[in-house]
Amino acid sequence: MRSVLVTGGAGFIGSNFVHHLVAHTDVDITVLDALTYAGDLRSLAGLPGNRLTFVRGDISDAELVDGLVAGADAVVHFAAESHNDNSLAEPRPFLHTNIVGTYTLLESARRHDRRFHHISTDEVYGDLELDDPGRFTETTPYNPSSPYSATKAASDLLVRAWMRSFGLRATISNCSNNYGPRQHIEKFIPRQITNVLRGSRPKLYGQGRNVRDWVHVEDHSSAVLAILERGRIGETYLVGADGERSNVEVLATILRLMDQPSDAYDLVTDRAGHDLRYAIDWTKLREELGWAPAHRDFEAGLAATIEWYRSNEDWWTGSKDATEDFYRSVGK
Ligand code: NAD
Ligand code: DAU
Protein backbone atom coordinates (compact mmCIF):
# COMPACT_ATOMS: atom_id res chain seq x y z
CA MET A 1 0.00 0.00 0.00
CA ARG A 2 1.71 3.20 -1.16
CA SER A 3 -1.14 5.73 -1.24
CA VAL A 4 -4.29 6.26 0.79
CA LEU A 5 -7.31 8.45 0.14
CA VAL A 6 -8.72 9.71 3.45
CA THR A 7 -12.21 11.21 3.28
CA GLY A 8 -13.16 13.66 6.02
CA GLY A 9 -9.47 14.16 6.83
CA ALA A 10 -10.02 17.74 8.04
CA GLY A 11 -12.46 16.60 10.74
CA PHE A 12 -11.72 15.52 14.31
CA ILE A 13 -10.90 11.84 13.87
CA GLY A 14 -9.91 11.96 10.18
CA SER A 15 -7.23 14.60 10.87
CA ASN A 16 -5.91 12.59 13.82
CA PHE A 17 -5.68 9.55 11.52
CA VAL A 18 -3.74 11.59 8.93
CA HIS A 19 -1.25 12.67 11.64
CA HIS A 20 -1.04 9.00 12.69
CA LEU A 21 -0.36 7.83 9.10
CA VAL A 22 2.39 10.41 8.68
CA ALA A 23 4.04 9.36 11.93
CA HIS A 24 3.71 5.57 11.57
CA THR A 25 3.83 4.78 7.82
CA ASP A 26 5.50 5.90 4.57
CA VAL A 27 2.28 6.16 2.55
CA ASP A 28 1.30 9.20 0.52
CA ILE A 29 -1.99 10.66 1.65
CA THR A 30 -4.72 12.50 -0.23
CA VAL A 31 -7.44 14.09 1.88
CA LEU A 32 -10.85 14.69 0.32
CA ASP A 33 -12.95 16.97 2.52
CA ALA A 34 -15.78 19.41 1.82
CA LEU A 35 -14.72 21.67 4.72
CA THR A 36 -18.22 21.89 6.14
CA TYR A 37 -18.68 23.72 9.45
CA ALA A 38 -16.95 20.66 11.04
CA GLY A 39 -13.83 20.61 8.86
CA ASP A 40 -10.80 22.76 9.61
CA LEU A 41 -7.62 22.85 7.52
CA ARG A 42 -5.70 24.06 10.59
CA SER A 43 -6.11 20.53 11.97
CA LEU A 44 -3.67 19.40 9.24
CA ALA A 45 -1.16 22.20 9.81
CA GLY A 46 2.50 21.27 10.02
CA LEU A 47 2.26 18.01 8.06
CA PRO A 48 4.85 17.45 5.29
CA GLY A 49 3.67 18.81 1.93
CA ASN A 50 5.50 16.06 0.00
CA ARG A 51 3.31 13.39 1.66
CA LEU A 52 -0.06 15.14 1.86
CA THR A 53 -2.37 16.49 -0.85
CA PHE A 54 -5.57 18.25 0.14
CA VAL A 55 -8.59 18.32 -2.18
CA ARG A 56 -11.67 20.28 -1.23
CA GLY A 57 -14.78 18.52 -2.52
CA ASP A 58 -17.91 16.55 -1.78
CA ILE A 59 -17.80 12.76 -1.49
CA SER A 60 -21.01 12.59 -3.54
CA ASP A 61 -19.30 14.27 -6.52
CA ALA A 62 -18.92 11.09 -8.62
CA GLU A 63 -16.45 12.48 -11.16
CA LEU A 64 -14.13 14.00 -8.57
CA VAL A 65 -14.33 10.90 -6.38
CA ASP A 66 -13.61 8.55 -9.28
CA GLY A 67 -10.35 10.28 -10.19
CA LEU A 68 -9.14 10.30 -6.60
CA VAL A 69 -10.09 6.68 -5.89
CA ALA A 70 -8.36 5.56 -9.12
CA GLY A 71 -5.17 7.26 -7.93
CA ALA A 72 -5.06 5.57 -4.50
CA ASP A 73 -4.35 2.01 -3.33
CA ALA A 74 -6.84 2.25 -0.47
CA VAL A 75 -9.69 4.44 0.75
CA VAL A 76 -10.33 5.15 4.44
CA HIS A 77 -13.75 6.73 4.72
CA PHE A 78 -14.31 9.08 7.69
CA ALA A 79 -16.37 11.83 6.02
CA ALA A 80 -19.82 12.15 7.59
CA GLU A 81 -22.30 14.44 9.18
CA SER A 82 -21.51 13.33 12.72
CA HIS A 83 -23.62 15.14 15.31
CA ASN A 84 -26.85 13.65 16.69
CA ASP A 85 -28.38 16.98 17.76
CA ASN A 86 -27.92 18.40 14.25
CA SER A 87 -29.54 15.30 12.76
CA LEU A 88 -32.61 15.85 14.94
CA ALA A 89 -32.88 19.49 13.81
CA GLU A 90 -32.12 18.95 10.08
CA PRO A 91 -31.74 15.35 8.86
CA ARG A 92 -31.28 15.99 5.11
CA PRO A 93 -27.47 16.59 5.03
CA PHE A 94 -27.08 13.28 6.90
CA LEU A 95 -28.85 11.38 4.13
CA HIS A 96 -26.79 13.20 1.50
CA THR A 97 -23.33 12.67 2.97
CA ASN A 98 -23.66 9.49 4.99
CA ILE A 99 -25.73 7.52 2.47
CA VAL A 100 -25.32 9.04 -1.02
CA GLY A 101 -21.70 9.99 -0.31
CA THR A 102 -20.81 6.49 0.88
CA TYR A 103 -22.60 4.97 -2.12
CA THR A 104 -20.57 7.22 -4.46
CA LEU A 105 -17.27 6.10 -2.91
CA LEU A 106 -18.28 2.45 -2.99
CA GLU A 107 -19.07 2.59 -6.69
CA SER A 108 -15.62 4.00 -7.48
CA ALA A 109 -13.85 1.55 -5.17
CA ARG A 110 -15.68 -1.30 -6.92
CA ARG A 111 -14.89 0.04 -10.40
CA HIS A 112 -11.17 0.35 -9.63
CA ASP A 113 -10.95 -2.65 -7.26
CA ARG A 114 -9.59 -0.62 -4.36
CA ARG A 115 -9.22 -1.67 -0.70
CA PHE A 116 -11.90 0.15 1.32
CA HIS A 117 -12.16 0.78 5.05
CA HIS A 118 -15.40 2.21 6.37
CA ILE A 119 -15.45 4.16 9.65
CA SER A 120 -18.64 3.66 11.61
CA THR A 121 -20.07 4.00 15.08
CA ASP A 122 -21.39 1.84 17.91
CA GLU A 123 -24.64 3.84 17.65
CA VAL A 124 -25.79 1.56 14.82
CA TYR A 125 -26.59 -1.00 17.55
CA GLY A 126 -29.00 1.28 19.43
CA ASP A 127 -28.53 1.37 23.20
CA LEU A 128 -28.23 -0.86 26.28
CA GLU A 129 -29.99 -0.63 29.64
CA LEU A 130 -27.89 0.92 32.42
CA ASP A 131 -27.91 -2.38 34.38
CA ASP A 132 -27.40 -4.69 31.37
CA PRO A 133 -24.23 -6.75 32.02
CA GLY A 134 -23.79 -7.13 28.24
CA ARG A 135 -21.83 -5.02 25.77
CA PHE A 136 -22.09 -4.58 21.99
CA THR A 137 -20.28 -7.18 19.88
CA GLU A 138 -19.83 -7.57 16.12
CA THR A 139 -23.00 -9.72 16.01
CA THR A 140 -25.33 -7.38 17.94
CA PRO A 141 -28.41 -6.65 15.73
CA TYR A 142 -28.65 -3.18 14.20
CA ASN A 143 -31.21 -0.95 15.94
CA PRO A 144 -30.33 2.73 15.38
CA SER A 145 -32.25 5.49 17.20
CA SER A 146 -31.48 8.86 15.61
CA PRO A 147 -31.39 10.14 12.02
CA TYR A 148 -27.57 10.24 12.38
CA SER A 149 -27.24 6.64 13.55
CA ALA A 150 -29.84 5.43 11.03
CA THR A 151 -27.80 6.91 8.18
CA LYS A 152 -24.60 5.39 9.57
CA ALA A 153 -26.36 2.01 9.79
CA ALA A 154 -27.50 2.46 6.18
CA SER A 155 -23.92 3.19 5.11
CA ASP A 156 -22.62 0.07 6.91
CA LEU A 157 -25.23 -2.05 5.15
CA LEU A 158 -24.26 -0.58 1.77
CA VAL A 159 -20.63 -1.57 2.44
CA ARG A 160 -21.73 -5.09 3.39
CA ALA A 161 -23.85 -5.35 0.22
CA TRP A 162 -20.95 -4.16 -1.98
CA MET A 163 -18.70 -6.79 -0.36
CA ARG A 164 -21.13 -9.64 -0.88
CA SER A 165 -22.59 -8.71 -4.27
CA PHE A 166 -19.56 -7.17 -5.95
CA GLY A 167 -16.62 -8.68 -4.07
CA LEU A 168 -15.43 -5.31 -2.76
CA ARG A 169 -12.33 -5.75 -0.56
CA ALA A 170 -13.58 -3.92 2.50
CA THR A 171 -13.58 -3.84 6.30
CA ILE A 172 -15.76 -1.89 8.75
CA SER A 173 -14.98 -0.57 12.23
CA ASN A 174 -17.60 0.59 14.74
CA CYS A 175 -16.09 2.73 17.47
CA SER A 176 -17.47 4.26 20.66
CA ASN A 177 -17.24 7.94 21.76
CA ASN A 178 -13.91 9.58 20.96
CA TYR A 179 -12.28 12.40 22.90
CA GLY A 180 -9.06 14.36 22.49
CA PRO A 181 -7.72 17.50 20.79
CA ARG A 182 -9.35 19.16 17.75
CA GLN A 183 -12.86 17.85 18.39
CA HIS A 184 -15.59 20.23 17.28
CA ILE A 185 -16.95 22.16 20.27
CA GLU A 186 -20.53 21.06 19.57
CA LYS A 187 -19.63 17.69 21.14
CA PHE A 188 -20.13 16.99 24.85
CA ILE A 189 -16.59 17.18 26.28
CA PRO A 190 -15.25 20.19 24.33
CA ARG A 191 -18.57 22.04 24.74
CA GLN A 192 -18.25 21.87 28.51
CA ILE A 193 -14.52 22.71 28.54
CA THR A 194 -15.02 25.75 26.31
CA ASN A 195 -18.06 26.85 28.33
CA VAL A 196 -15.90 26.92 31.45
CA LEU A 197 -13.07 28.70 29.60
CA ARG A 198 -15.60 31.32 28.45
CA GLY A 199 -17.16 31.75 31.89
CA SER A 200 -20.46 30.01 30.94
CA ARG A 201 -22.07 27.13 32.78
CA PRO A 202 -21.78 23.57 31.36
CA LYS A 203 -25.05 21.99 30.13
CA LEU A 204 -26.10 18.46 31.00
CA TYR A 205 -28.97 16.78 29.13
CA GLY A 206 -31.72 15.26 31.30
CA GLN A 207 -30.25 14.03 34.57
CA GLY A 208 -26.86 13.12 33.07
CA ARG A 209 -27.35 9.40 33.74
CA ASN A 210 -26.59 8.34 30.15
CA VAL A 211 -23.40 6.32 29.78
CA ARG A 212 -20.84 6.63 27.00
CA ASP A 213 -17.79 4.39 26.45
CA TRP A 214 -14.90 6.84 25.97
CA VAL A 215 -11.85 6.07 23.82
CA HIS A 216 -8.97 8.43 23.05
CA VAL A 217 -8.91 9.50 19.40
CA GLU A 218 -5.28 8.32 19.02
CA ASP A 219 -6.38 4.81 20.01
CA HIS A 220 -9.12 4.94 17.38
CA SER A 221 -6.48 5.88 14.77
CA SER A 222 -4.12 3.06 15.76
CA ALA A 223 -7.02 0.59 15.60
CA VAL A 224 -8.01 1.75 12.10
CA LEU A 225 -4.43 1.40 10.87
CA ALA A 226 -4.18 -2.11 12.34
CA ILE A 227 -7.41 -3.09 10.55
CA LEU A 228 -6.30 -1.49 7.29
CA GLU A 229 -2.99 -3.35 7.38
CA ARG A 230 -3.96 -6.69 8.94
CA GLY A 231 -7.76 -6.92 9.15
CA ARG A 232 -9.55 -9.79 7.42
CA ILE A 233 -11.44 -8.66 4.30
CA GLY A 234 -15.19 -8.78 4.82
CA GLU A 235 -14.95 -8.40 8.61
CA THR A 236 -16.33 -5.87 11.08
CA TYR A 237 -14.27 -4.88 14.16
CA LEU A 238 -15.54 -3.03 17.23
CA VAL A 239 -13.18 -0.43 18.74
CA GLY A 240 -13.36 0.57 22.42
CA ALA A 241 -11.23 1.03 25.53
CA ASP A 242 -13.36 -0.07 28.52
CA GLY A 243 -14.13 3.61 29.18
CA GLU A 244 -17.76 3.52 30.39
CA ARG A 245 -18.75 6.63 32.36
CA SER A 246 -22.00 8.49 32.94
CA ASN A 247 -22.19 12.04 31.57
CA VAL A 248 -22.53 13.44 35.08
CA GLU A 249 -19.31 11.64 36.11
CA VAL A 250 -17.41 13.03 33.11
CA LEU A 251 -18.69 16.53 33.85
CA ALA A 252 -17.70 16.22 37.52
CA THR A 253 -14.15 15.35 36.44
CA ILE A 254 -14.00 18.31 34.03
CA LEU A 255 -15.23 20.67 36.77
CA ARG A 256 -12.67 19.33 39.25
CA LEU A 257 -9.78 19.52 36.76
CA MET A 258 -10.80 23.10 35.92
CA ASP A 259 -11.12 24.20 39.57
CA GLN A 260 -14.87 24.80 39.38
CA PRO A 261 -17.47 24.07 42.10
CA SER A 262 -19.01 20.60 41.65
CA ASP A 263 -22.53 22.04 41.15
CA ALA A 264 -21.54 24.70 38.59
CA TYR A 265 -23.66 23.37 35.71
CA ASP A 266 -27.25 23.54 34.36
CA LEU A 267 -29.58 20.65 33.63
CA VAL A 268 -31.25 21.24 30.23
CA THR A 269 -33.97 19.51 28.17
CA ASP A 270 -33.07 15.93 27.33
CA ARG A 271 -32.21 14.89 23.75
CA ALA A 272 -35.17 13.31 21.91
CA GLY A 273 -34.73 9.53 21.72
CA HIS A 274 -31.53 9.86 23.80
CA ASP A 275 -29.60 6.55 23.78
CA LEU A 276 -29.12 5.40 27.36
CA ARG A 277 -25.85 3.50 27.29
CA TYR A 278 -23.15 2.35 24.86
CA ALA A 279 -20.56 -0.29 25.75
CA ILE A 280 -18.05 -2.00 23.48
CA ASP A 281 -16.61 -5.52 23.66
CA TRP A 282 -13.35 -5.20 21.68
CA THR A 283 -12.18 -8.82 22.20
CA LYS A 284 -12.11 -9.55 18.45
CA LEU A 285 -9.72 -6.69 17.72
CA ARG A 286 -7.43 -7.79 20.56
CA GLU A 287 -7.46 -11.48 19.73
CA GLU A 288 -7.23 -11.24 15.93
CA LEU A 289 -4.97 -8.23 15.48
CA GLY A 290 -3.22 -7.92 18.84
CA TRP A 291 -4.46 -4.32 19.19
CA ALA A 292 -4.86 -2.62 22.57
CA PRO A 293 -5.53 0.99 23.52
CA ALA A 294 -2.52 2.97 24.77
CA HIS A 295 -4.49 5.70 26.58
CA ARG A 296 -5.93 3.82 29.55
CA ASP A 297 -5.93 6.73 32.02
CA PHE A 298 -9.09 8.71 31.18
CA GLU A 299 -8.43 11.47 33.69
CA ALA A 300 -4.93 12.09 32.28
CA GLY A 301 -6.35 12.15 28.74
CA LEU A 302 -9.06 14.57 29.81
CA ALA A 303 -6.55 16.85 31.54
CA ALA A 304 -4.42 16.96 28.37
CA THR A 305 -7.55 17.67 26.30
CA ILE A 306 -8.50 20.57 28.60
CA GLU A 307 -4.98 21.92 28.26
CA TRP A 308 -5.21 21.70 24.46
CA TYR A 309 -8.41 23.81 24.38
CA ARG A 310 -6.91 26.27 26.85
CA SER A 311 -3.79 26.68 24.66
CA ASN A 312 -5.61 26.73 21.32
CA GLU A 313 -8.40 29.22 21.86
CA ASP A 314 -7.90 30.56 18.29
CA TRP A 315 -8.87 27.15 16.93
CA TRP A 316 -12.34 27.14 18.54
CA THR A 317 -13.34 30.63 19.52
CA GLY A 318 -14.67 31.57 16.05
CA SER A 319 -17.29 28.81 16.12
CA LYS A 320 -18.38 29.15 19.76
CA ASP A 321 -21.11 31.77 19.23
CA ALA A 322 -22.73 29.92 16.31
CA THR A 323 -22.61 26.64 18.22
CA GLU A 324 -24.25 28.12 21.31
CA ASP A 325 -26.83 29.99 19.17
CA PHE A 326 -27.86 26.64 17.72
CA TYR A 327 -28.11 25.03 21.15
CA ARG A 328 -30.17 27.95 22.48
CA SER A 329 -32.54 27.60 19.51
CA VAL A 330 -33.24 23.96 20.47
CA GLY A 331 -33.51 24.62 24.21
CA LYS A 332 -30.08 23.25 25.14
P1 NAD B 1 -16.39 15.52 12.25
O1 NAD B 1 -17.78 16.06 12.14
O2 NAD B 1 -15.43 16.13 13.19
O3 NAD B 1 -15.70 15.56 10.80
C1 NAD B 1 -16.37 15.20 9.63
C2 NAD B 1 -15.53 15.66 8.43
O4 NAD B 1 -16.20 15.25 7.23
C3 NAD B 1 -15.38 17.19 8.36
O5 NAD B 1 -14.04 17.54 8.07
C4 NAD B 1 -16.30 17.59 7.21
O6 NAD B 1 -15.88 18.76 6.52
C5 NAD B 1 -16.25 16.35 6.32
N1 NAD B 1 -17.43 16.20 5.47
C6 NAD B 1 -18.74 16.26 5.86
N2 NAD B 1 -19.55 16.10 4.80
C7 NAD B 1 -18.73 15.90 3.71
C8 NAD B 1 -18.97 15.65 2.33
N3 NAD B 1 -20.21 15.58 1.83
N4 NAD B 1 -17.91 15.47 1.52
C9 NAD B 1 -16.63 15.56 2.01
N5 NAD B 1 -16.35 15.80 3.30
C10 NAD B 1 -17.39 15.97 4.15
O7 NAD B 1 -16.57 13.98 12.51
P2 NAD B 1 -15.72 12.99 13.45
O8 NAD B 1 -16.21 13.08 14.83
O9 NAD B 1 -14.28 13.17 13.15
O10 NAD B 1 -16.20 11.57 12.86
C11 NAD B 1 -15.53 10.99 11.75
C12 NAD B 1 -16.14 9.64 11.45
O11 NAD B 1 -16.05 8.80 12.59
C13 NAD B 1 -17.64 9.70 11.09
O12 NAD B 1 -17.87 8.77 10.07
C14 NAD B 1 -18.33 9.30 12.37
O13 NAD B 1 -19.57 8.70 12.10
C15 NAD B 1 -17.34 8.30 12.93
N6 NAD B 1 -17.34 8.12 14.40
C16 NAD B 1 -17.22 9.21 15.23
C17 NAD B 1 -17.13 9.02 16.60
C18 NAD B 1 -16.99 10.19 17.56
O14 NAD B 1 -16.98 9.98 18.76
N7 NAD B 1 -16.83 11.42 17.09
C19 NAD B 1 -17.17 7.72 17.12
C20 NAD B 1 -17.31 6.63 16.25
C21 NAD B 1 -17.36 6.84 14.90
O1 DAU C 1 -20.79 6.52 20.11
C1 DAU C 1 -20.15 7.10 19.01
C2 DAU C 1 -20.79 8.44 18.69
O2 DAU C 1 -20.38 9.34 19.72
C3 DAU C 1 -20.41 8.97 17.32
O3 DAU C 1 -20.95 8.12 16.34
C4 DAU C 1 -20.91 10.40 17.10
O4 DAU C 1 -20.42 10.90 15.88
C5 DAU C 1 -20.42 11.25 18.24
O5 DAU C 1 -20.96 12.57 18.11
C6 DAU C 1 -20.84 10.66 19.58
O6 DAU C 1 -22.28 10.70 19.74
P1 DAU C 1 -22.99 11.16 21.12
O7 DAU C 1 -24.33 11.65 20.78
O8 DAU C 1 -22.81 10.11 22.14
O9 DAU C 1 -21.98 12.37 21.49
P2 DAU C 1 -22.22 13.85 22.08
O10 DAU C 1 -20.88 14.42 22.32
O11 DAU C 1 -23.17 14.63 21.25
O12 DAU C 1 -22.93 13.56 23.49
C7 DAU C 1 -22.33 12.70 24.44
C8 DAU C 1 -23.33 12.56 25.59
O13 DAU C 1 -23.43 13.82 26.29
C9 DAU C 1 -24.76 12.24 25.16
O14 DAU C 1 -25.34 11.38 26.13
C10 DAU C 1 -25.46 13.59 25.15
C11 DAU C 1 -24.78 14.32 26.28
N1 DAU C 1 -24.66 15.80 26.14
C12 DAU C 1 -24.20 16.32 24.97
C13 DAU C 1 -24.01 17.68 24.84
C14 DAU C 1 -23.50 18.28 23.54
C15 DAU C 1 -24.93 16.62 27.24
O15 DAU C 1 -25.35 16.15 28.31
N2 DAU C 1 -24.74 17.96 27.12
C16 DAU C 1 -24.28 18.54 25.96
O16 DAU C 1 -24.12 19.77 25.92
CSV table of C-alpha atoms in Angstrom, one decimal, residues 188 191-192 195 201-210 246-252 254-255 262 264-271 274 331-332:
chain,number,residue,atom,x,y,z
A,188,PHE,CA,-20.1,17.0,24.8
A,191,ARG,CA,-18.6,22.0,24.7
A,192,GLN,CA,-18.3,21.9,28.5
A,195,ASN,CA,-18.1,26.9,28.3
A,201,ARG,CA,-22.1,27.1,32.8
A,202,PRO,CA,-21.8,23.6,31.4
A,203,LYS,CA,-25.0,22.0,30.1
A,204,LEU,CA,-26.1,18.5,31.0
A,205,TYR,CA,-29.0,16.8,29.1
A,206,GLY,CA,-31.7,15.3,31.3
A,207,GLN,CA,-30.3,14.0,34.6
A,208,GLY,CA,-26.9,13.1,33.1
A,209,ARG,CA,-27.4,9.4,33.7
A,210,ASN,CA,-26.6,8.3,30.2
A,246,SER,CA,-22.0,8.5,32.9
A,247,ASN,CA,-22.2,12.0,31.6
A,248,VAL,CA,-22.5,13.4,35.1
A,249,GLU,CA,-19.3,11.6,36.1
A,250,VAL,CA,-17.4,13.0,33.1
A,251,LEU,CA,-18.7,16.5,33.8
A,252,ALA,CA,-17.7,16.2,37.5
A,254,ILE,CA,-14.0,18.3,34.0
A,255,LEU,CA,-15.2,20.7,36.8
A,262,SER,CA,-19.0,20.6,41.6
A,264,ALA,CA,-21.5,24.7,38.6
A,265,TYR,CA,-23.7,23.4,35.7
A,266,ASP,CA,-27.2,23.5,34.4
A,267,LEU,CA,-29.6,20.6,33.6
A,268,VAL,CA,-31.3,21.2,30.2
A,269,THR,CA,-34.0,19.5,28.2
A,270,ASP,CA,-33.1,15.9,27.3
A,271,ARG,CA,-32.2,14.9,23.8
A,274,HIS,CA,-31.5,9.9,23.8
A,331,GLY,CA,-33.5,24.6,24.2
A,332,LYS,CA,-30.1,23.3,25.1
